[in-house]
Amino acid sequence: MRKYTVFLASSAELNSDKEQVELFISRKNKDLHKKRVDLELSTWKDFISAMTEEHSQEKYNAYIRTCDIAIFLFHTKLGRFTKEEFDTAHKAFKEHSGHVKKPLIYTYFKTAKDEAPEITAFRTYIDGLEHFYDTYDSTEALFVHLNRQLDKLENEGIIHADPIDVPKLIRNLILSVLPVLLVASVVSAYYFFQPLSMTVKVREPNPIPGLPFRSGTLSLTYGDKTETLEIKDEAMFRQVPSKFKRSKLRLVFHAKGFLPIDTLIDAGEIAELPIRRDSSLAIIFGIVKNEDNQPEPDVLLSVGDLQSKTGEQGKFRIVIPLEKQAEEQRLTAYKEGFQLWDETFPVVAGEETHVILKK
């Protein structure tokens, strides 16, 4: 098996796209492994250690200089170290003396309505290096670009397998491997007919401090049977019939405050499920009235540093960004000539908040 190392870098805002690329490479490897080729993908997560931030970045850069392929993703922001990593890869490519220069660099910009000046400047910088880049508007489009490039490398022989000595391989099979295979076949047959115990772990990529995932339900469907378990961190489905070991199983996730998931997964001993919060805590809206039960305009409402003013009908709406969302929020209402209204209450999706101001 010939191994090719791949480095994937992006700013934090594209963590979701980066995770999808990891899944794409994993699926691509299923085909490449049949050709005795393996793409070994590494991201910043593979370098986490107790070292200082600077030393960790040195490790990234050292790896980039020796990898075969470097993939860079950009969107609206330029990551703190992403330009440094790009420059490291580009310099290593220019200085490489081999027949095939490396790392081969593939750069993609995700289309955005509001592109930061630093991204625009970086595009100009890349143009000055005469380095080609491409754009994409969805992960599906990105996969098409990546798949086309990998197929091209394979067709040009840049990605290829180690040669095999067929006669020697046959002799080894006859003299030593075949007896082992017979024993392994017996063991494999025993394993294949054993029921499967499958553990599913949930993971929140960008958790909100003070607003952790508490619990939810997981439903696993195989054949005509559906099994539902409560999950807090992980759940184990036991005694899944062996005939489903090579099948796609349907997994459904539900939890208060999180987006539902309905997906197909490969049967296996361990599966990881990324979960993300919904928008149920993102909006506080309502109406402000005075003691005469009349709508009160021009009232200043505040949730922390977020503010909104009521209109002529006394209505208001405050959008809470993801990092400031909470199950309870403190809301204040103020207008000159009225007492300050101050109350902490649970946020309920779709529920209107009623504020009565007193003189």
CSV table of C-alpha atoms in Angstrom, one decimal, residues 162-326:
chain,number,residue,atom,x,y,z
A,162,ASP,CA,3.7,-0.1,-5.4
A,163,PRO,CA,4.4,-2.8,-8.0
A,164,ILE,CA,3.6,-6.3,-6.9
A,165,ASP,CA,5.8,-9.4,-7.6
A,166,VAL,CA,3.0,-11.8,-8.6
A,167,PRO,CA,5.1,-15.1,-8.7
A,168,LYS,CA,6.6,-14.3,-5.3
A,169,LEU,CA,3.2,-13.5,-3.9
A,170,ILE,CA,1.8,-16.8,-5.1
A,171,ARG,CA,4.7,-18.7,-3.6
A,172,ASN,CA,4.2,-17.0,-0.3
A,173,LEU,CA,0.5,-17.8,-0.4
A,174,ILE,CA,1.2,-21.5,-1.0
A,175,LEU,CA,4.0,-21.9,1.5
A,176,SER,CA,2.9,-19.8,4.4
A,177,VAL,CA,-0.1,-17.6,4.0
A,178,LEU,CA,-2.7,-20.2,2.9
A,179,PRO,CA,-2.7,-22.1,6.2
A,180,VAL,CA,-3.1,-18.8,8.1
A,181,LEU,CA,-5.9,-17.9,5.8
A,182,LEU,CA,-7.7,-21.2,6.6
A,183,VAL,CA,-7.5,-20.5,10.3
A,184,ALA,CA,-8.5,-16.9,9.8
A,185,SER,CA,-11.5,-18.0,7.7
A,186,VAL,CA,-12.7,-20.1,10.6
A,187,VAL,CA,-12.3,-17.2,13.0
A,188,SER,CA,-13.9,-14.7,10.6
A,189,ALA,CA,-16.9,-17.0,10.0
A,190,TYR,CA,-17.4,-17.2,13.8
A,191,TYR,CA,-17.1,-13.4,14.1
A,192,PHE,CA,-19.4,-12.8,11.1
A,193,PHE,CA,-22.2,-14.8,12.7
A,194,GLN,CA,-21.9,-13.1,16.1
A,195,PRO,CA,-24.4,-10.3,16.8
A,196,LEU,CA,-23.1,-6.8,16.6
A,197,SER,CA,-22.9,-4.3,19.5
A,198,MET,CA,-22.8,-0.8,18.1
A,199,THR,CA,-21.9,2.3,20.1
A,200,VAL,CA,-23.0,5.7,18.8
A,201,LYS,CA,-21.3,8.8,20.3
A,202,VAL,CA,-22.7,12.4,19.8
A,203,ARG,CA,-20.3,15.3,19.4
A,204,GLU,CA,-21.1,19.0,19.3
A,205,PRO,CA,-18.3,20.6,17.2
A,206,ASN,CA,-18.8,24.2,18.6
A,207,PRO,CA,-20.5,23.9,22.0
A,208,ILE,CA,-21.8,27.0,23.7
A,209,PRO,CA,-20.3,27.6,27.2
A,210,GLY,CA,-23.0,27.1,29.8
A,211,LEU,CA,-25.4,25.5,27.3
A,212,PRO,CA,-24.3,21.9,27.1
A,213,PHE,CA,-26.0,19.0,25.4
A,214,ARG,CA,-28.0,17.2,28.1
A,215,SER,CA,-29.9,14.3,26.5
A,216,GLY,CA,-31.8,13.2,23.5
A,217,THR,CA,-33.0,10.0,21.7
A,218,LEU,CA,-31.4,7.8,19.1
A,219,SER,CA,-33.3,5.4,16.9
A,220,LEU,CA,-31.5,2.7,15.0
A,221,THR,CA,-33.4,0.9,12.2
A,222,TYR,CA,-32.2,-2.4,10.7
A,223,GLY,CA,-34.5,-4.5,8.6
A,224,ASP,CA,-38.1,-4.0,9.9
A,225,LYS,CA,-37.0,-3.3,13.5
A,226,THR,CA,-36.4,0.1,15.1
A,227,GLU,CA,-34.7,0.4,18.5
A,228,THR,CA,-34.8,3.7,20.4
A,229,LEU,CA,-32.4,4.7,23.3
A,230,GLU,CA,-31.8,7.8,25.4
A,231,ILE,CA,-28.4,9.3,24.8
A,232,LYS,CA,-26.4,11.7,27.0
A,233,ASP,CA,-22.9,11.1,25.6
A,234,GLU,CA,-23.1,7.7,23.9
A,235,ALA,CA,-25.6,4.9,23.5
A,236,MET,CA,-25.0,1.2,22.8
A,237,PHE,CA,-27.3,-0.9,20.6
A,238,ARG,CA,-26.8,-4.5,21.5
A,239,GLN,CA,-27.6,-7.7,19.6
A,240,VAL,CA,-27.8,-6.3,16.1
A,241,PRO,CA,-28.2,-9.4,13.9
A,242,SER,CA,-25.0,-10.3,12.1
A,243,LYS,CA,-26.6,-10.2,8.7
A,244,PHE,CA,-26.6,-6.4,8.9
A,245,LYS,CA,-22.9,-6.0,9.5
A,246,ARG,CA,-22.3,-5.0,5.9
A,247,SER,CA,-25.4,-2.9,5.6
A,248,LYS,CA,-26.4,0.7,5.9
A,249,LEU,CA,-28.4,1.4,9.0
A,250,ARG,CA,-30.8,4.3,9.5
A,251,LEU,CA,-30.0,6.5,12.5
A,252,VAL,CA,-32.4,9.2,13.7
A,253,PHE,CA,-31.5,11.8,16.4
A,254,HIS,CA,-33.8,14.1,18.3
A,255,ALA,CA,-33.0,16.5,21.2
A,256,LYS,CA,-34.6,19.7,22.5
A,257,GLY,CA,-32.7,22.7,21.1
A,258,PHE,CA,-30.8,20.7,18.4
A,259,LEU,CA,-31.4,20.1,14.7
A,260,PRO,CA,-32.9,16.7,14.0
A,261,ILE,CA,-30.8,14.2,12.1
A,262,ASP,CA,-32.0,11.4,9.9
A,263,THR,CA,-29.1,9.6,8.1
A,264,LEU,CA,-27.6,6.3,7.0
A,265,ILE,CA,-24.5,4.9,8.6
A,266,ASP,CA,-22.3,1.9,8.1
A,267,ALA,CA,-22.8,-0.8,10.6
A,268,GLY,CA,-19.7,-1.0,12.9
A,269,GLU,CA,-18.7,-1.1,16.5
A,270,ILE,CA,-18.3,2.7,16.9
A,271,ALA,CA,-20.0,5.6,15.1
A,272,GLU,CA,-19.7,9.3,15.8
A,273,LEU,CA,-22.6,11.7,15.1
A,274,PRO,CA,-21.9,15.5,14.9
A,275,ILE,CA,-24.8,17.5,16.3
A,276,ARG,CA,-25.7,21.2,16.0
A,277,ARG,CA,-28.0,23.5,17.8
A,278,ASP,CA,-31.2,24.9,16.2
A,279,SER,CA,-32.5,28.4,16.3
A,280,SER,CA,-35.0,27.9,19.1
A,281,LEU,CA,-33.0,30.2,21.5
A,282,ALA,CA,-32.1,32.8,18.8
A,283,ILE,CA,-35.0,35.2,18.9
A,284,ILE,CA,-36.8,37.1,21.7
A,285,PHE,CA,-39.9,39.0,20.5
A,286,GLY,CA,-43.0,40.5,22.0
A,287,ILE,CA,-45.0,43.7,22.7
A,288,VAL,CA,-44.7,46.5,25.2
A,289,LYS,CA,-47.8,48.2,26.6
A,290,ASN,CA,-48.5,50.8,29.2
A,291,GLU,CA,-50.9,50.6,32.2
A,292,ASP,CA,-53.8,51.6,30.0
A,293,ASN,CA,-53.1,48.5,27.9
A,294,GLN,CA,-52.0,50.6,24.9
A,295,PRO,CA,-48.9,49.8,22.8
A,296,GLU,CA,-46.0,51.9,23.8
A,297,PRO,CA,-43.6,53.0,21.0
A,298,ASP,CA,-39.9,54.0,21.3
A,299,VAL,CA,-39.2,51.7,24.3
A,300,LEU,CA,-35.5,50.6,24.5
A,301,LEU,CA,-35.2,46.9,25.2
A,302,SER,CA,-31.9,45.2,26.0
A,303,VAL,CA,-30.5,41.7,26.4
A,304,GLY,CA,-26.9,42.4,27.5
A,305,ASP,CA,-25.4,44.6,24.8
A,306,LEU,CA,-28.1,43.7,22.3
A,307,GLN,CA,-30.8,46.3,21.9
A,308,SER,CA,-34.0,47.0,20.0
A,309,LYS,CA,-36.7,49.7,20.0
A,310,THR,CA,-40.4,49.2,19.8
A,311,GLY,CA,-42.3,50.6,16.8
A,312,GLU,CA,-45.6,52.3,16.7
A,313,GLN,CA,-47.4,49.1,17.6
A,314,GLY,CA,-45.2,48.5,20.6
A,315,LYS,CA,-43.6,45.4,19.0
A,316,PHE,CA,-39.9,44.4,19.3
A,317,ARG,CA,-37.6,41.7,18.1
A,318,ILE,CA,-34.1,40.9,19.3
A,319,VAL,CA,-31.9,38.3,17.5
A,320,ILE,CA,-29.4,36.5,19.8
A,321,PRO,CA,-26.2,35.3,18.2
A,322,LEU,CA,-25.2,31.7,18.7
A,323,GLU,CA,-22.5,32.4,21.2
A,324,LYS,CA,-24.8,34.4,23.5
A,325,GLN,CA,-27.8,32.0,23.4
A,326,ALA,CA,-29.0,30.6,26.7
